Short mmCIF file of N, CA and C in Angstrom, two decimals:
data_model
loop_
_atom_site.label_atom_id
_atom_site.label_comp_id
_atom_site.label_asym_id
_atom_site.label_seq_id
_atom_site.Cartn_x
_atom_site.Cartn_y
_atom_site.Cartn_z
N UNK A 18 -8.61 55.21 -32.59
CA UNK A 18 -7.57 54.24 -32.38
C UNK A 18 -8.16 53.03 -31.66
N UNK A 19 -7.57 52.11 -32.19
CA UNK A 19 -8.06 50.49 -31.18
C UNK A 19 -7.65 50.03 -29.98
N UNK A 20 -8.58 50.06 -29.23
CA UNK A 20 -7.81 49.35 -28.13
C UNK A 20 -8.27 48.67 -27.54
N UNK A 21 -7.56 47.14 -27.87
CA UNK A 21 -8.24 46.02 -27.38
C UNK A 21 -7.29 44.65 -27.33
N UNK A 22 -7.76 43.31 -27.45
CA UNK A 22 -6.98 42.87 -27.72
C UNK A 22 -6.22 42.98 -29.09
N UNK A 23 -5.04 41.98 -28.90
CA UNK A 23 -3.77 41.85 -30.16
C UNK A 23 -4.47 40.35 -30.65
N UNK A 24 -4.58 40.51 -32.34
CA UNK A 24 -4.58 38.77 -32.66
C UNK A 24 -3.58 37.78 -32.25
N UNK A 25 -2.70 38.21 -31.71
CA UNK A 25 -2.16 37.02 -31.02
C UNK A 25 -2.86 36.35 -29.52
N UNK A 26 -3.71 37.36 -29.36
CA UNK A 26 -4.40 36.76 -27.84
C UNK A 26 -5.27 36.34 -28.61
N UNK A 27 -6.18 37.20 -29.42
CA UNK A 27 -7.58 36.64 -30.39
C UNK A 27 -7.64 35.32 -31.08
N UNK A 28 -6.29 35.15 -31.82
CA UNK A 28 -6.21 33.69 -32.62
C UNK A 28 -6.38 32.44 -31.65
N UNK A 29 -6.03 32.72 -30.25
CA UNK A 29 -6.00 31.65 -29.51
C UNK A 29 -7.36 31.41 -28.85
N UNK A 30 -8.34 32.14 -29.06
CA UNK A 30 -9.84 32.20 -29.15
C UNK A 30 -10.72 31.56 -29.88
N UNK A 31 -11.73 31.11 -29.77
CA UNK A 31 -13.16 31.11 -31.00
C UNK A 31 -13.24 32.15 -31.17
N UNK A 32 -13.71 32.67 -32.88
CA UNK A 32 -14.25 33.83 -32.90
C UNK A 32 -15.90 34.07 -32.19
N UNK A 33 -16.52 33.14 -32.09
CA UNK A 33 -17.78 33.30 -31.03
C UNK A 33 -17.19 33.98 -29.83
N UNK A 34 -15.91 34.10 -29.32
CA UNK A 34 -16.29 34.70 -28.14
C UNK A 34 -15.08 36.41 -28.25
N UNK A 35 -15.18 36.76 -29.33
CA UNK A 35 -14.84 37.91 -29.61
C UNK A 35 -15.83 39.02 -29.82
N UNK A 36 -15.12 40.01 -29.24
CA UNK A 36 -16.41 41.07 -29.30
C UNK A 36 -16.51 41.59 -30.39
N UNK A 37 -18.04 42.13 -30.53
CA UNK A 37 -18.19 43.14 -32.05
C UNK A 37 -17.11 44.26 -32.11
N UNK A 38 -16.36 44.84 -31.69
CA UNK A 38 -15.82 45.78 -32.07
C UNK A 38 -14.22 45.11 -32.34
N UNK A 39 -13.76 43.75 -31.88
CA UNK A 39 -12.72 43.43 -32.32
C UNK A 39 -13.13 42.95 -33.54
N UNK A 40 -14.32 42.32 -33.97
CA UNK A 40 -14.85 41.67 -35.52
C UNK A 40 -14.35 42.91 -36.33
N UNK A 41 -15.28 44.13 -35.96
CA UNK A 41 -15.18 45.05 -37.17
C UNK A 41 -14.09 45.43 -37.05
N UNK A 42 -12.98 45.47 -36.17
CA UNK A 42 -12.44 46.22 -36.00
C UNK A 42 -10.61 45.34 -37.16
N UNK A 43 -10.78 44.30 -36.64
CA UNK A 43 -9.92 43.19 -37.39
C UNK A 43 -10.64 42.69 -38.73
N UNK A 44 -11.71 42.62 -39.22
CA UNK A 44 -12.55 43.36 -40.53
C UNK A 44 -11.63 44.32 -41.39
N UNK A 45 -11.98 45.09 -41.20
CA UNK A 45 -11.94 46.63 -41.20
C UNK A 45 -10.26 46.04 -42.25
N UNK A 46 -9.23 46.30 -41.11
CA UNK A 46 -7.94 45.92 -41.38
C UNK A 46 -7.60 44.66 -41.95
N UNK A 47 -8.72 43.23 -42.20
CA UNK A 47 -8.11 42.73 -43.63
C UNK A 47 -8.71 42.97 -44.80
N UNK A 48 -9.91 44.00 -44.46
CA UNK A 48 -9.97 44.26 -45.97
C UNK A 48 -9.57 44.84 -46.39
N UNK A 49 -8.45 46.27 -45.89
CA UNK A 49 -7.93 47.09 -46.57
C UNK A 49 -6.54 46.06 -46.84
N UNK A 50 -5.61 45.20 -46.42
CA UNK A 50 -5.09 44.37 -47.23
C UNK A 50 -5.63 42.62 -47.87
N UNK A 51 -6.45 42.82 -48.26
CA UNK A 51 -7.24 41.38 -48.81
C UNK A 51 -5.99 40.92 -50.34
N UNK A 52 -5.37 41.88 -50.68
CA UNK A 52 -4.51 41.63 -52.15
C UNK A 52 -3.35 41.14 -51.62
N UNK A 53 -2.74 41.26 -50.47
CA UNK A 53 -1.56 41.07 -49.95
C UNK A 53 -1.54 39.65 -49.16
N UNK A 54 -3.09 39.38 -48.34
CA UNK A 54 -2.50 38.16 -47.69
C UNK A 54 -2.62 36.52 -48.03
N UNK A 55 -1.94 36.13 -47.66
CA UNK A 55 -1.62 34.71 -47.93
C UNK A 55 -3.25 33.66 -47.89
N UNK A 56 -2.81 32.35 -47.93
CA UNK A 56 -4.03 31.71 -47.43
C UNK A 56 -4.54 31.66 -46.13
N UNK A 57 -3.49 31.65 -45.07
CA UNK A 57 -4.14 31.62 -43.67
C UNK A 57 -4.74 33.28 -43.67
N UNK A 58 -4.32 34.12 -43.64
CA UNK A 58 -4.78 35.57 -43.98
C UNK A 58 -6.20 35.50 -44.51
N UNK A 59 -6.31 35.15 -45.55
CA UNK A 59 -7.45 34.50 -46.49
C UNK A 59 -8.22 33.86 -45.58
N UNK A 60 -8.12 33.01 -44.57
CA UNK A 60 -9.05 32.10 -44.12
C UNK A 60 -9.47 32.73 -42.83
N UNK A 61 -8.28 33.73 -42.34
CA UNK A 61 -8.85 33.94 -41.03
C UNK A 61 -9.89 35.19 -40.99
N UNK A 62 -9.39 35.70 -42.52
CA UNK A 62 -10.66 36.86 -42.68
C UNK A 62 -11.62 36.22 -43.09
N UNK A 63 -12.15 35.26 -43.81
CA UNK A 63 -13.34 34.52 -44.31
C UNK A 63 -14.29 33.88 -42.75
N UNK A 64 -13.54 33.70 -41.70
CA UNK A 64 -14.04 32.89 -40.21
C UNK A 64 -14.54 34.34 -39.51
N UNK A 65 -13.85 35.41 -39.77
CA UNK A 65 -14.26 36.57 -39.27
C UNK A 65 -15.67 37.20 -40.05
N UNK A 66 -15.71 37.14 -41.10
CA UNK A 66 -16.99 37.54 -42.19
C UNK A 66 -18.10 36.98 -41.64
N UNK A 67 -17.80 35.28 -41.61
CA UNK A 67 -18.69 34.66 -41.27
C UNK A 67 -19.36 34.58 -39.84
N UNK A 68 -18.47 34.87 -38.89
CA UNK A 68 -19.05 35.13 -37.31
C UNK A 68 -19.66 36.62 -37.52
N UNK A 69 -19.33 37.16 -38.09
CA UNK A 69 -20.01 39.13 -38.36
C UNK A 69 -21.58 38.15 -38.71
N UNK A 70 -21.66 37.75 -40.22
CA UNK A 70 -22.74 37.37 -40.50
C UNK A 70 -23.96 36.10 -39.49
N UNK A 71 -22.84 35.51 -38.93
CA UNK A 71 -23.65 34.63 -38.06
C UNK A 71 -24.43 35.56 -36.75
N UNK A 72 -23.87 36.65 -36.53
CA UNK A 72 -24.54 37.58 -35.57
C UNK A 72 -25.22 38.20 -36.18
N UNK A 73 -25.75 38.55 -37.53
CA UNK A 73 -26.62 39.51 -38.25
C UNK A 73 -26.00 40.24 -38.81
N UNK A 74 -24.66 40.62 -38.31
CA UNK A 74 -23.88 41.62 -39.36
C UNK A 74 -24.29 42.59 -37.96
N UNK A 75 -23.79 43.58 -38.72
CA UNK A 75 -22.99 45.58 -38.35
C UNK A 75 -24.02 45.95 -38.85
N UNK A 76 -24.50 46.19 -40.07
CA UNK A 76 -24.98 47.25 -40.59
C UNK A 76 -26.24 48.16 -39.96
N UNK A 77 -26.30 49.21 -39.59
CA UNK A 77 -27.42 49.96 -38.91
C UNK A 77 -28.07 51.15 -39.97
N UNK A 78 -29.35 50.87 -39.68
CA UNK A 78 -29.92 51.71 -40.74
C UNK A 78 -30.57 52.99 -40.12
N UNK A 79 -30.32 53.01 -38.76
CA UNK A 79 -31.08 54.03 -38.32
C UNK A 79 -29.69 55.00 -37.57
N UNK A 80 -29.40 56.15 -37.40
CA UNK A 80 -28.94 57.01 -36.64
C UNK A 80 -29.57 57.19 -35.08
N UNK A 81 -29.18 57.47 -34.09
CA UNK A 81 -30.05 57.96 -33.12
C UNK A 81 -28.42 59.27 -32.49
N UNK A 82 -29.15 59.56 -31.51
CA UNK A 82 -28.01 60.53 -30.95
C UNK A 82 -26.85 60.23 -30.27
N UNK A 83 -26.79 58.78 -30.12
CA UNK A 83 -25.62 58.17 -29.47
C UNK A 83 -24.72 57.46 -30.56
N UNK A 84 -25.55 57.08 -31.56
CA UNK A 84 -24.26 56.30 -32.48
C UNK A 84 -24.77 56.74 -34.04
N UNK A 85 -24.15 56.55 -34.62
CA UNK A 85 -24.23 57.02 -36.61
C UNK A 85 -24.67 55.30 -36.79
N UNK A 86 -24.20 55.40 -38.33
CA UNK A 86 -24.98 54.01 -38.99
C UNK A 86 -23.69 53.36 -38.85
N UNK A 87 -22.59 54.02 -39.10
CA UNK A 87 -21.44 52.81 -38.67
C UNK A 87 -20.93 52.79 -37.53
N UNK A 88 -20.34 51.11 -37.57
CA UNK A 88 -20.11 50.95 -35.97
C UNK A 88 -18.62 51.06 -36.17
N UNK A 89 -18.58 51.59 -34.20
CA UNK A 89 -17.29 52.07 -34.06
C UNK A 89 -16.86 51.18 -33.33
N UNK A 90 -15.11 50.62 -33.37
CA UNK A 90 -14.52 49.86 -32.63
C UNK A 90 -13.28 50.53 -31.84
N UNK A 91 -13.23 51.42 -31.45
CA UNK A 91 -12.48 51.92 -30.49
C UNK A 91 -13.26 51.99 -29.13
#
């Protein structure tokens, strides 16, 4: 479960100063509705993609004993 901020505190932010686990974590939840939202929906997930990618991205290729390859945002 998430617990962190609400996009209503987040929108009033840069996404530069959001943490990785609110990225993936607000990620996560517009891509499972990407068919449903509007254009601002549309744009605010495209500003989120792009701050993921401007940090290098998520993706981990290695396991160790503290975390798996995907990242967790809870």
């Amino acid at each position: 479960m998430y617990v962190g901020r609400d996009m209503t505190e987040l929108s009033m932010m840069a996404k530069n100063d959001w943490k990785d686990s609110e990225l993936a974590f607000f990620h996560h939840a517009l891509q499972q509705i990407t068919p449903y939202l509007n254009s601002e929906g549309q744009s605010i997930h495209r500003q989120i993609i792009e701050e993921i990618e401007n940090r290098g991205g998520f993706d981990r290729t290695e396991a160790n004993y503290t975390q798996g390859t995907k990242p967790t945002y809870d």
